[in-house]
XYZ file of C-alpha atoms in Angstrom:
644
model
C -13.988 30.385 -1.190
C -12.956 26.894 0.216
C -10.686 24.925 -0.619
C -9.266 21.412 -0.594
C -6.304 19.547 0.701
C -4.296 16.760 -0.331
C -1.334 14.709 1.430
C -0.051 12.325 0.456
C 3.015 10.567 2.037
C 5.512 8.327 1.142
C 8.337 6.323 1.778
C 10.706 9.081 1.209
C 8.955 12.181 0.886
C 5.434 13.613 2.046
C 3.803 15.970 -0.241
C 0.436 18.453 0.428
C -1.736 20.676 -2.636
C -4.472 22.845 -1.790
C -7.082 22.206 -4.929
C -9.527 25.341 -5.493
C -12.685 25.424 -4.948
C -14.882 27.308 -7.755
C -12.583 26.035 -10.367
C -10.987 22.798 -9.289
C -7.160 24.790 -9.932
C -3.600 23.838 -8.762
C -2.644 26.786 -6.119
C -0.153 25.725 -4.272
C 1.777 22.854 -3.393
C 4.731 21.616 -1.770
C 6.713 18.292 -0.933
C 9.053 17.605 3.011
C 10.656 14.362 3.992
C 8.490 11.611 5.605
C 9.772 11.309 8.625
C 9.977 8.349 10.462
C 9.065 7.105 13.416
C 7.071 10.535 14.383
C 5.495 11.604 10.919
C 4.023 14.700 12.133
C 7.213 16.099 11.749
C 7.369 15.562 8.055
C 3.507 16.373 8.046
C 3.449 19.740 9.948
C 6.939 20.786 7.887
C 4.909 20.435 4.696
C 1.810 21.424 5.700
C 3.361 24.759 7.806
C 5.383 25.677 3.845
C 1.913 26.012 2.277
C -0.076 29.461 1.834
C -1.677 29.838 5.209
C -4.034 32.299 4.457
C -5.670 28.903 1.554
C -4.348 26.990 4.196
C -6.916 28.418 6.459
C -10.342 28.189 4.111
C -9.716 24.225 3.521
C -13.135 22.647 4.246
C -12.692 18.708 2.824
C -8.700 17.196 3.573
C -8.499 13.572 1.776
C -4.882 11.289 2.219
C -2.834 8.089 0.636
C -0.060 6.610 1.774
C 2.797 3.963 0.510
C 3.628 2.774 3.905
C 1.401 0.056 4.007
C 2.218 -1.347 0.684
C 5.458 -0.601 1.703
C 5.208 -1.844 5.010
C 4.095 -5.081 3.874
C 6.728 -5.743 1.261
C 9.338 -4.813 3.150
C 8.525 -7.585 5.785
C 8.536 -4.233 8.332
C 4.776 -4.678 9.602
C 4.133 -5.625 13.785
C 4.081 -9.190 14.401
C 0.495 -10.640 14.461
C -1.182 -13.103 16.570
C -4.250 -15.584 13.879
C -7.266 -17.669 15.825
C -8.403 -19.912 13.116
C -12.029 -21.674 13.666
C -12.885 -24.590 11.711
C -11.330 -27.123 9.255
C -7.933 -25.189 8.196
C -5.975 -27.646 6.238
C -3.176 -27.388 7.856
C -0.093 -27.539 5.043
C -1.158 -24.050 4.245
C 1.042 -21.399 4.949
C 0.071 -17.975 6.999
C 1.721 -14.474 7.152
C 2.732 -15.609 10.491
C 4.276 -17.646 12.798
C 1.925 -17.276 15.459
C -1.432 -18.997 14.904
C -3.588 -21.606 16.291
C -6.777 -24.008 15.006
C -9.805 -24.378 17.310
C -12.808 -26.451 17.095
C -15.104 -24.422 16.121
C -17.332 -22.387 12.763
C -20.988 -22.577 10.896
C -22.077 -24.824 8.126
C -22.767 -22.786 4.270
C -26.780 -21.591 6.241
C -24.988 -19.795 9.429
C -25.927 -22.803 11.153
C -23.300 -23.589 14.065
C -21.511 -27.024 13.373
C -19.070 -27.105 15.517
C -18.924 -25.303 19.312
C -16.297 -22.896 19.943
C -13.361 -24.385 21.668
C -13.172 -21.075 24.258
C -10.790 -22.710 26.375
C -8.063 -22.741 23.979
C -8.744 -19.239 22.637
C -7.780 -18.445 25.888
C -4.771 -20.197 26.588
C -3.190 -18.930 22.854
C -4.436 -15.268 23.927
C -2.624 -15.939 27.498
C 0.164 -16.869 25.601
C 1.058 -14.797 22.912
C 0.049 -11.298 24.810
C 3.645 -9.942 24.976
C 4.708 -11.520 21.974
C 2.801 -9.572 19.653
C 0.723 -6.722 18.454
C -2.444 -6.875 17.581
C -4.712 -10.033 16.619
C -6.872 -11.728 13.265
C -9.197 -13.956 13.450
C -11.144 -16.132 10.214
C -13.648 -18.877 11.270
C -15.235 -20.940 8.920
C -18.026 -19.526 7.358
C -17.704 -16.908 9.446
C -19.526 -14.444 6.380
C -22.742 -16.237 7.018
C -22.317 -15.741 10.452
C -19.780 -13.963 12.053
C -20.791 -15.021 16.128
C -17.454 -16.990 16.218
C -14.919 -14.628 15.368
C -17.069 -12.394 17.540
C -16.512 -14.663 20.645
C -13.115 -15.305 20.204
C -13.260 -11.062 19.329
C -13.892 -10.298 22.751
C -12.043 -12.431 24.942
C -9.013 -11.510 22.989
C -9.811 -8.439 23.713
C -10.769 -9.128 27.601
C -6.871 -10.379 27.632
C -4.929 -8.473 25.754
C -6.775 -5.214 25.212
C -4.787 -5.079 21.757
C -6.559 -4.794 18.484
C -8.306 -7.776 17.215
C -9.441 -8.488 13.637
C -11.985 -10.404 11.351
C -11.807 -12.279 8.928
C -15.855 -10.896 8.485
C -15.084 -7.366 9.441
C -12.830 -7.096 6.406
C -14.828 -8.947 3.336
C -18.230 -10.650 2.737
C -16.388 -13.195 0.120
C -15.999 -16.692 0.752
C -13.023 -18.208 1.453
C -11.643 -18.772 4.875
C -7.551 -18.868 3.920
C -7.455 -15.922 1.539
C -9.917 -13.624 4.513
C -7.416 -15.523 7.206
C -4.247 -14.019 4.877
C -6.607 -10.192 4.878
C -7.423 -10.331 8.200
C -2.992 -10.723 9.275
C -2.152 -8.213 7.376
C -5.226 -5.866 8.180
C -3.869 -6.503 11.784
C 0.157 -6.121 10.818
C -1.123 -2.381 9.715
C -3.198 -1.362 12.184
C -0.148 0.625 14.190
C 0.866 1.671 10.800
C -2.015 3.505 9.778
C -2.717 4.807 13.194
C 0.063 6.521 13.350
C -0.270 8.022 10.153
C -4.031 9.049 10.204
C -3.469 10.124 14.363
C -0.543 12.436 12.869
C -2.798 14.114 10.253
C -5.714 14.953 12.209
C -3.879 16.469 15.122
C -1.814 18.238 13.122
C -4.852 19.364 11.476
C -6.928 19.670 14.576
C -3.631 21.869 16.109
C -4.361 24.547 13.223
C -8.295 25.234 13.756
C -9.719 23.752 10.085
C -12.346 22.798 10.210
C -12.767 20.082 7.851
C -14.125 16.598 6.324
C -11.274 14.555 6.745
C -11.051 11.177 3.958
C -8.779 8.608 3.885
C -8.597 7.112 -0.291
C -8.578 3.418 -0.327
C -6.684 1.222 -2.766
C -9.780 0.992 -5.331
C -9.782 4.504 -6.050
C -13.111 5.461 -3.969
C -12.340 7.151 -0.326
C -13.113 6.101 3.137
C -13.498 8.579 6.307
C -9.984 8.217 9.200
C -12.108 6.904 11.356
C -13.218 4.147 9.118
C -9.237 3.966 8.062
C -8.436 3.431 11.161
C -10.451 -0.079 11.461
C -9.830 -1.105 7.808
C -5.915 -0.185 7.377
C -5.879 -3.076 5.022
C -7.884 -1.181 2.686
C -5.246 1.387 2.175
C -2.580 -0.897 0.566
C -2.170 0.271 -3.005
C -3.980 3.985 -1.993
C -0.397 5.017 -2.916
C -1.361 3.955 -6.503
C -4.528 4.654 -6.872
C -3.717 8.064 -6.103
C -1.371 8.015 -8.607
C -3.799 7.171 -11.590
C -6.678 9.654 -10.236
C -4.116 11.901 -10.090
C -2.197 11.442 -13.325
C -5.738 11.367 -14.949
C -6.592 14.855 -13.206
C -3.288 16.730 -14.215
C -3.597 15.981 -17.984
C -6.841 16.204 -18.029
C -7.573 12.946 -19.806
C -9.932 10.415 -18.903
C -7.961 7.582 -20.554
C -4.556 7.383 -20.607
C -1.561 5.248 -18.606
C 0.332 6.284 -15.936
C 3.500 5.349 -14.635
C 4.667 6.763 -10.674
C 8.538 6.860 -10.594
C 8.540 7.038 -6.167
C 11.024 6.660 -3.950
C 10.948 2.601 -3.307
C 9.257 1.687 -6.605
C 7.220 1.936 -10.120
C 3.888 1.767 -11.004
C 2.059 0.795 -13.728
C -1.519 1.080 -13.831
C -3.879 2.438 -16.896
C -7.328 4.231 -16.643
C -10.315 4.202 -19.184
C -12.875 6.904 -19.907
C -12.293 7.810 -16.272
C -12.402 4.446 -14.935
C -9.300 2.553 -13.278
C -9.955 -1.313 -14.017
C -10.814 -3.371 -10.392
C -9.320 -7.105 -9.945
C -12.061 -9.323 -9.423
C -10.288 -11.733 -7.641
C -8.574 -9.845 -4.878
C -5.246 -8.163 -4.830
C -1.791 -10.178 -3.840
C 0.798 -8.210 -1.693
C 4.094 -9.451 -0.860
C 2.808 -12.100 -2.609
C -0.309 -13.259 0.003
C -3.316 -13.444 -1.701
C -6.407 -11.317 -0.674
C -9.814 -10.771 -0.246
C -9.360 -6.927 -1.015
C -11.041 -5.558 -4.077
C -7.969 -3.348 -5.013
C -7.917 -0.993 -8.886
C -5.451 -3.024 -11.179
C -1.877 -2.335 -11.234
C 1.918 -3.293 -11.256
C 4.279 -2.344 -8.987
C 8.383 -3.155 -9.668
C 11.012 -2.674 -7.168
C 12.662 -0.384 -8.643
C 12.273 3.167 -7.997
C 14.463 7.214 -7.423
C 15.456 5.309 -4.185
C 16.535 1.651 -5.531
C 19.773 0.666 -3.778
C 22.443 1.507 -7.070
C 25.606 -1.745 -6.004
C 28.202 -3.039 -8.767
C 28.662 -7.143 -8.059
C 31.304 -9.950 -10.335
C 31.564 -6.022 -12.042
C 27.574 -5.602 -13.140
C 25.691 -3.289 -11.802
C 22.283 -3.493 -9.619
C 19.729 -1.636 -8.520
C 17.383 -2.329 -5.931
C 15.407 -3.881 -4.305
C 15.616 -2.349 -1.412
C 15.593 1.276 -1.273
C 18.940 3.743 0.674
C 18.720 7.352 1.284
C 20.390 8.459 -1.371
C 24.214 10.089 -0.998
C 22.574 13.239 -2.211
C 20.221 13.724 0.176
C 22.457 11.971 3.509
C 25.015 14.399 3.173
C 23.041 17.469 3.359
C 21.511 15.970 6.469
C 25.713 14.400 7.463
C 28.286 16.417 6.071
C 31.019 14.231 7.304
C 29.435 11.903 5.094
C 31.531 13.216 1.396
C 34.726 13.264 3.700
C 33.964 9.299 3.923
C 32.955 9.568 0.542
C 36.129 10.723 -0.851
C 38.928 8.502 1.635
C 37.229 5.792 0.760
C 39.763 3.078 -1.024
C 38.507 0.293 -2.729
C 37.401 -2.623 -1.578
C 37.806 -6.246 -2.399
C 36.088 -7.502 -5.410
C 35.339 -10.904 -4.421
C 33.924 -9.067 -1.380
C 32.183 -6.567 -2.000
C 27.738 -8.293 -2.077
C 24.737 -5.696 -1.320
C 25.882 -4.079 2.189
C 29.637 -4.667 1.334
C 29.401 -1.068 -0.871
C 32.086 1.589 -1.443
C 28.653 3.821 -1.313
C 27.098 1.886 1.412
C 26.904 3.657 4.781
C 24.727 3.101 7.762
C 22.901 5.462 10.670
C 20.613 4.293 13.496
C 16.818 5.415 14.076
C 14.985 6.841 16.810
C 12.988 3.447 16.496
C 12.091 2.258 19.746
C 14.651 -1.718 20.540
C 11.979 -4.427 21.261
C 12.397 -7.977 20.763
C 16.533 -7.860 19.439
C 18.233 -10.950 19.245
C 22.446 -11.407 21.148
C 23.498 -10.758 17.665
C 21.464 -7.758 16.950
C 21.981 -5.880 20.290
C 26.216 -6.375 20.008
C 25.765 -5.198 15.894
C 23.150 -2.101 17.114
C 25.982 -0.628 20.041
C 28.761 0.018 16.956
C 25.860 1.760 14.738
C 24.739 5.977 16.197
C 23.509 8.803 14.202
C 26.825 9.382 12.032
C 26.855 6.954 9.374
C 29.338 3.911 8.887
C 30.568 1.460 6.821
C 30.641 -2.261 6.382
C 34.161 -1.977 6.910
C 34.407 0.707 9.586
C 31.884 -1.879 11.578
C 34.534 -4.613 10.738
C 37.334 -2.369 12.918
C 34.936 -1.564 15.676
C 33.177 -5.689 16.069
C 36.741 -6.972 15.320
C 34.522 -8.872 12.390
C 33.110 -8.879 9.412
C 29.662 -7.467 10.320
C 26.864 -10.458 9.755
C 24.665 -9.540 6.537
C 21.479 -11.332 7.807
C 21.952 -9.788 11.279
C 21.933 -6.358 9.561
C 19.405 -6.902 7.798
C 17.245 -7.965 10.152
C 17.687 -4.525 11.682
C 16.960 -2.661 9.082
C 13.569 -4.503 8.065
C 12.752 -4.008 11.773
C 13.422 -0.040 11.008
C 16.332 0.172 13.942
C 18.678 0.298 10.952
C 18.253 3.478 7.719
C 20.406 2.230 4.576
C 22.376 4.885 2.571
C 23.885 4.592 -1.225
C 24.388 5.271 -4.781
C 20.682 5.525 -5.961
C 19.112 6.884 -9.368
C 18.777 9.878 -7.824
C 22.487 10.268 -7.057
C 22.741 9.424 -10.986
C 20.779 12.224 -12.342
C 22.739 14.405 -9.834
C 25.868 13.408 -11.627
C 24.035 14.253 -14.775
C 23.102 17.451 -14.180
C 19.554 16.887 -14.963
C 17.804 17.216 -11.329
C 19.914 18.469 -8.805
C 18.313 19.305 -5.746
C 21.000 18.505 -3.257
C 24.620 17.492 -2.659
C 25.503 16.669 -5.715
C 29.073 16.223 -4.824
C 28.317 13.043 -2.581
C 26.882 11.688 -5.243
C 29.657 12.536 -7.755
C 32.023 11.111 -5.039
C 29.534 7.709 -5.359
C 29.908 6.893 -8.979
C 33.134 7.908 -9.364
C 33.578 4.382 -6.762
C 31.287 2.250 -8.396
C 32.364 3.084 -11.762
C 35.731 2.045 -11.074
C 34.361 -1.646 -10.231
C 31.783 -1.556 -13.222
C 34.551 -0.747 -16.171
C 32.574 2.907 -17.010
C 33.182 5.633 -16.990
C 31.533 7.926 -13.773
C 29.057 9.670 -16.615
C 28.762 6.656 -18.418
C 28.383 4.929 -15.065
C 25.210 7.187 -14.019
C 23.910 6.975 -17.880
C 23.648 3.316 -17.662
C 21.959 3.784 -14.238
C 19.304 6.195 -15.555
C 18.747 3.634 -19.400
C 17.985 0.891 -16.746
C 15.345 2.984 -15.546
C 13.989 4.273 -18.330
C 13.736 0.166 -19.387
C 12.166 -1.074 -16.172
C 9.573 1.969 -16.869
C 8.659 0.992 -20.112
C 8.689 -2.449 -19.466
C 6.362 -2.604 -16.709
C 4.442 -0.573 -18.372
C 4.218 -2.626 -21.656
C 3.725 -5.757 -19.180
C 0.856 -4.403 -17.614
C -1.189 -3.330 -20.983
C -0.723 -6.146 -22.275
C -1.719 -10.181 -21.944
C 0.328 -12.003 -20.075
C 1.175 -14.054 -22.788
C 2.573 -10.972 -24.208
C 5.549 -10.946 -22.038
C 8.672 -12.459 -23.876
C 7.726 -10.257 -26.720
C 8.163 -7.087 -24.163
C 11.071 -7.769 -23.146
C 12.553 -8.642 -27.196
C 11.257 -5.351 -27.826
C 12.783 -3.306 -25.334
C 16.229 -5.310 -25.864
C 17.280 -2.951 -29.221
C 18.000 -5.848 -30.654
C 15.436 -5.436 -33.112
C 14.534 -2.088 -35.499
C 10.577 -2.052 -33.569
C 9.372 -0.173 -31.110
C 5.825 -0.432 -29.294
C 3.083 1.701 -30.826
C 0.838 2.654 -27.814
C -2.907 4.695 -28.911
C -3.558 5.845 -25.421
C -0.934 8.288 -24.639
C 1.225 7.928 -20.838
C 1.902 10.270 -17.590
C 4.323 10.057 -15.923
C 4.522 11.446 -12.653
C 7.132 11.436 -8.836
C 9.604 14.203 -8.747
C 12.313 14.094 -10.662
C 10.501 12.082 -13.576
C 11.041 14.519 -16.421
C 14.495 13.469 -16.767
C 13.162 10.445 -17.808
C 10.935 12.183 -21.051
C 13.527 10.993 -23.685
C 14.255 8.148 -22.836
C 10.548 6.713 -23.083
C 10.178 7.908 -26.587
C 13.106 6.539 -27.550
C 11.758 2.815 -26.300
C 7.575 3.751 -26.755
C 6.400 5.319 -29.728
C 3.557 7.033 -27.501
C 2.261 10.333 -26.106
C 5.083 10.743 -23.081
C 3.319 13.778 -20.774
C 4.815 14.904 -17.879
C 2.183 17.464 -16.446
C 2.405 20.444 -14.259
C 2.431 19.418 -11.134
C 3.719 15.335 -11.692
C 5.930 16.350 -8.662
C 2.939 15.983 -6.340
C 0.138 14.194 -8.294
C -0.166 11.481 -6.160
C -1.403 13.966 -3.885
C -3.514 16.046 -6.427
C -5.242 12.374 -6.938
C -5.948 11.906 -3.098
C -8.359 15.102 -3.511
C -10.013 13.401 -6.999
C -11.655 10.628 -4.865
C -14.763 9.644 -5.379
C -17.131 8.358 -1.996
C -17.762 4.706 -3.587
C -19.582 2.314 -1.643
C -20.764 -1.461 -2.836
C -22.588 -3.468 -1.013
C -23.960 -7.153 -1.467
C -26.940 -8.399 0.050
C -27.603 -12.517 -0.658
C -30.842 -14.144 0.118
C -31.050 -18.206 0.597
C -33.685 -20.516 1.294
C -33.089 -21.977 4.659
C -33.768 -25.686 3.958
C -33.832 -27.273 -0.577
C -36.990 -28.690 0.804
C -38.666 -26.290 1.028
C -37.711 -23.549 -0.858
C -41.137 -21.619 -1.055
C -40.474 -20.885 2.794
C -38.484 -19.786 5.136
C -34.919 -17.164 4.550
C -31.941 -15.753 5.809
C -30.563 -12.554 4.630
C -26.722 -11.847 4.420
C -24.312 -9.149 5.258
C -21.464 -7.212 6.343
C -21.765 -8.137 9.537
C -25.189 -10.115 10.281
C -27.370 -12.106 8.854
C -31.345 -12.106 9.389
C -34.306 -14.738 8.775
C -37.416 -14.129 7.481
C -40.085 -16.890 6.586
C -41.571 -14.767 2.901
C -39.520 -14.065 -0.218
C -40.792 -10.561 -0.926
C -39.922 -9.564 2.690
C -36.937 -10.837 2.686
C -36.196 -9.422 -0.695
C -37.727 -5.683 0.501
C -35.189 -6.280 3.525
C -31.931 -7.032 1.792
C -32.764 -3.918 -0.700
C -33.113 -1.706 2.473
C -30.122 -3.515 4.385
C -28.051 -2.698 0.965
C -29.508 0.915 0.496
C -28.960 1.837 3.671
C -25.797 1.063 4.578
C -24.222 2.694 1.351
C -26.343 5.948 2.073
C -24.574 5.575 5.466
C -21.216 4.658 4.395
C -21.541 8.292 1.552
C -23.365 10.866 4.904
C -19.259 9.725 6.575
C -17.685 10.953 3.109
C -19.698 13.859 3.044
C -22.239 13.306 0.727
C -26.029 13.464 1.771
C -28.364 11.418 0.082
C -29.804 13.917 -2.918
C -26.259 14.042 -3.998
C -25.649 10.405 -3.847
C -26.360 8.260 -7.408
C -27.444 4.895 -5.862
C -27.884 1.898 -8.510
C -29.091 -1.090 -7.546
C -28.878 -4.558 -9.848
C -29.772 -8.462 -8.870
C -29.129 -11.553 -9.988
C -30.802 -14.954 -9.479
C -29.799 -18.150 -9.563
C -31.919 -21.146 -10.704
C -32.903 -24.286 -12.233
C -34.622 -23.961 -15.701
C -38.724 -23.698 -15.173
C -38.056 -23.526 -11.478
C -41.600 -22.828 -9.726
C -40.430 -21.262 -6.765
C -38.271 -18.588 -5.367
C -34.608 -18.284 -6.545
C -32.252 -20.735 -4.844
C -29.965 -17.490 -4.602
C -30.889 -13.632 -5.061
C -27.853 -11.412 -4.731
C -28.725 -8.036 -4.770
C -25.588 -5.465 -5.369
C -26.223 -2.008 -4.066
C -23.916 1.074 -5.073
C -23.644 4.540 -3.766
C -21.831 6.926 -5.433
C -21.008 10.347 -4.360
C -18.477 13.499 -5.048
C -17.280 14.400 -1.732
C -15.367 17.731 -3.877
C -18.818 18.886 -3.525
C -18.134 20.504 -0.076
C -14.928 22.321 -1.905
C -17.823 24.306 -4.552
C -20.227 24.974 -1.996
């Protein structure tokens, strides 16, 4: 008997499931805390809690993670140096302040238009090598000829020894600006993804498990872990992708909507006839438009661990994630006493950090790049939780919110606070942790809000449920319908939305929200078995899908019947005859698809291949097309491995 192991590492929890190959049934599932900065501790903990006899029979491991998405959303990626080659508009912004624009680049046919400025690139490498952790390179028409990008890459590698990402390696789409943004974000994620992938591989190898290891991509397909290290940008939204696939798998529905309530955010999506919709224009992450093809979904910054705080008598939720009081009180027993002794703070002074229920602890991350103010504040934060008021006493000055925010973004400090998870503990609907700490926190905050403790927590829960419903409806309806969504969910009218497709809820305590969701939406609300580990299930449900586009164009419009260029990911070729060029392009696409499927553990015979051709030419054109685009798509099911 063979089994599949699915692992999902989120911002709060690392989940694991075992699926039986004979029938695809979940036979074991566990959760453990995600551990920072050493992810392997959490991964080992969750795998240790699984049935070890079954774990030893695993021959397929597939993983997903929200670490990439969270890093980009929270702005905690590593610093990156960017080399722009060619005429990039000076007024465009990039996700890094450390960039240089140098002469170089090619034309639409891949011919060099301006020689590459090698000296400027070398000077940039020497100037930034101690300042950044990785580099990104994007050249004009780098997809038509990657020569300049590759030259710059090898120079930077030789000078710095640090990871370098080229735009052509990530996308074959035109659009130098979007490719540059994609390359920068990819470079930011290399260290994060490397830590995650290395932790998984180290633990699996330590256990002597001989298995094919894959990772879910943001379009719902999978690729092998070595590819993930080179192109971690494709793992953004792999968490939401896993939730949609997991929802469909667990609910046994080919068509459904999915709401996944995680610790950091709530993700909404939908699948129709077993196929998720893919964003044709490229995904947007952290406000940056990329060339990454991802399944359509939307994320809101409200999750089970979102910070609940008060200001001017109003309750706020998020956007930042904190450790729930109930969870922190387990690791820090003294926290409950601090909460019970906490005095009320001046109402006018309250902000997101200055709260009677907010505390800060030092993490195990290595210190780097601190200014004087950050270093001074960090000296007063240790392994025991401290409040802003305690910092004020020890520092003899009111701590700067800006400095604290910077330390949190650099992951040197972790915040603790009241959350929706605490609210559920007070209501008695989810009691996995220290409910006394949740009660103490709710008592403090409710005094500022004009509500009683239980009423305050009910208000928090209703806010989260309404956010879930709003996010799902705003996703399903056209953009112009969003005012209608706001009105119908306001509760002011005797009407509500009626959905023809069921909504599957995933996440730890989502069962607590099912009644509220049914009140807000007229829909079949489903909480399937193993909903708390749905993402780990989804990691195994991904297919091996590879899509390769190969382009054929004449070298010269004046001589359209002779001399053709073939453009494909990573290169180009020159062939005189059009028919030979067509067959070569088709062969290139097919070879790339089958080689990819093989790396996913799917052999040639088990791969479904579809080849489509699109020609562009004027009416009554007597010559070969001005452009031929050959698209080769291969689909394989890695789960066949565990069924053998």
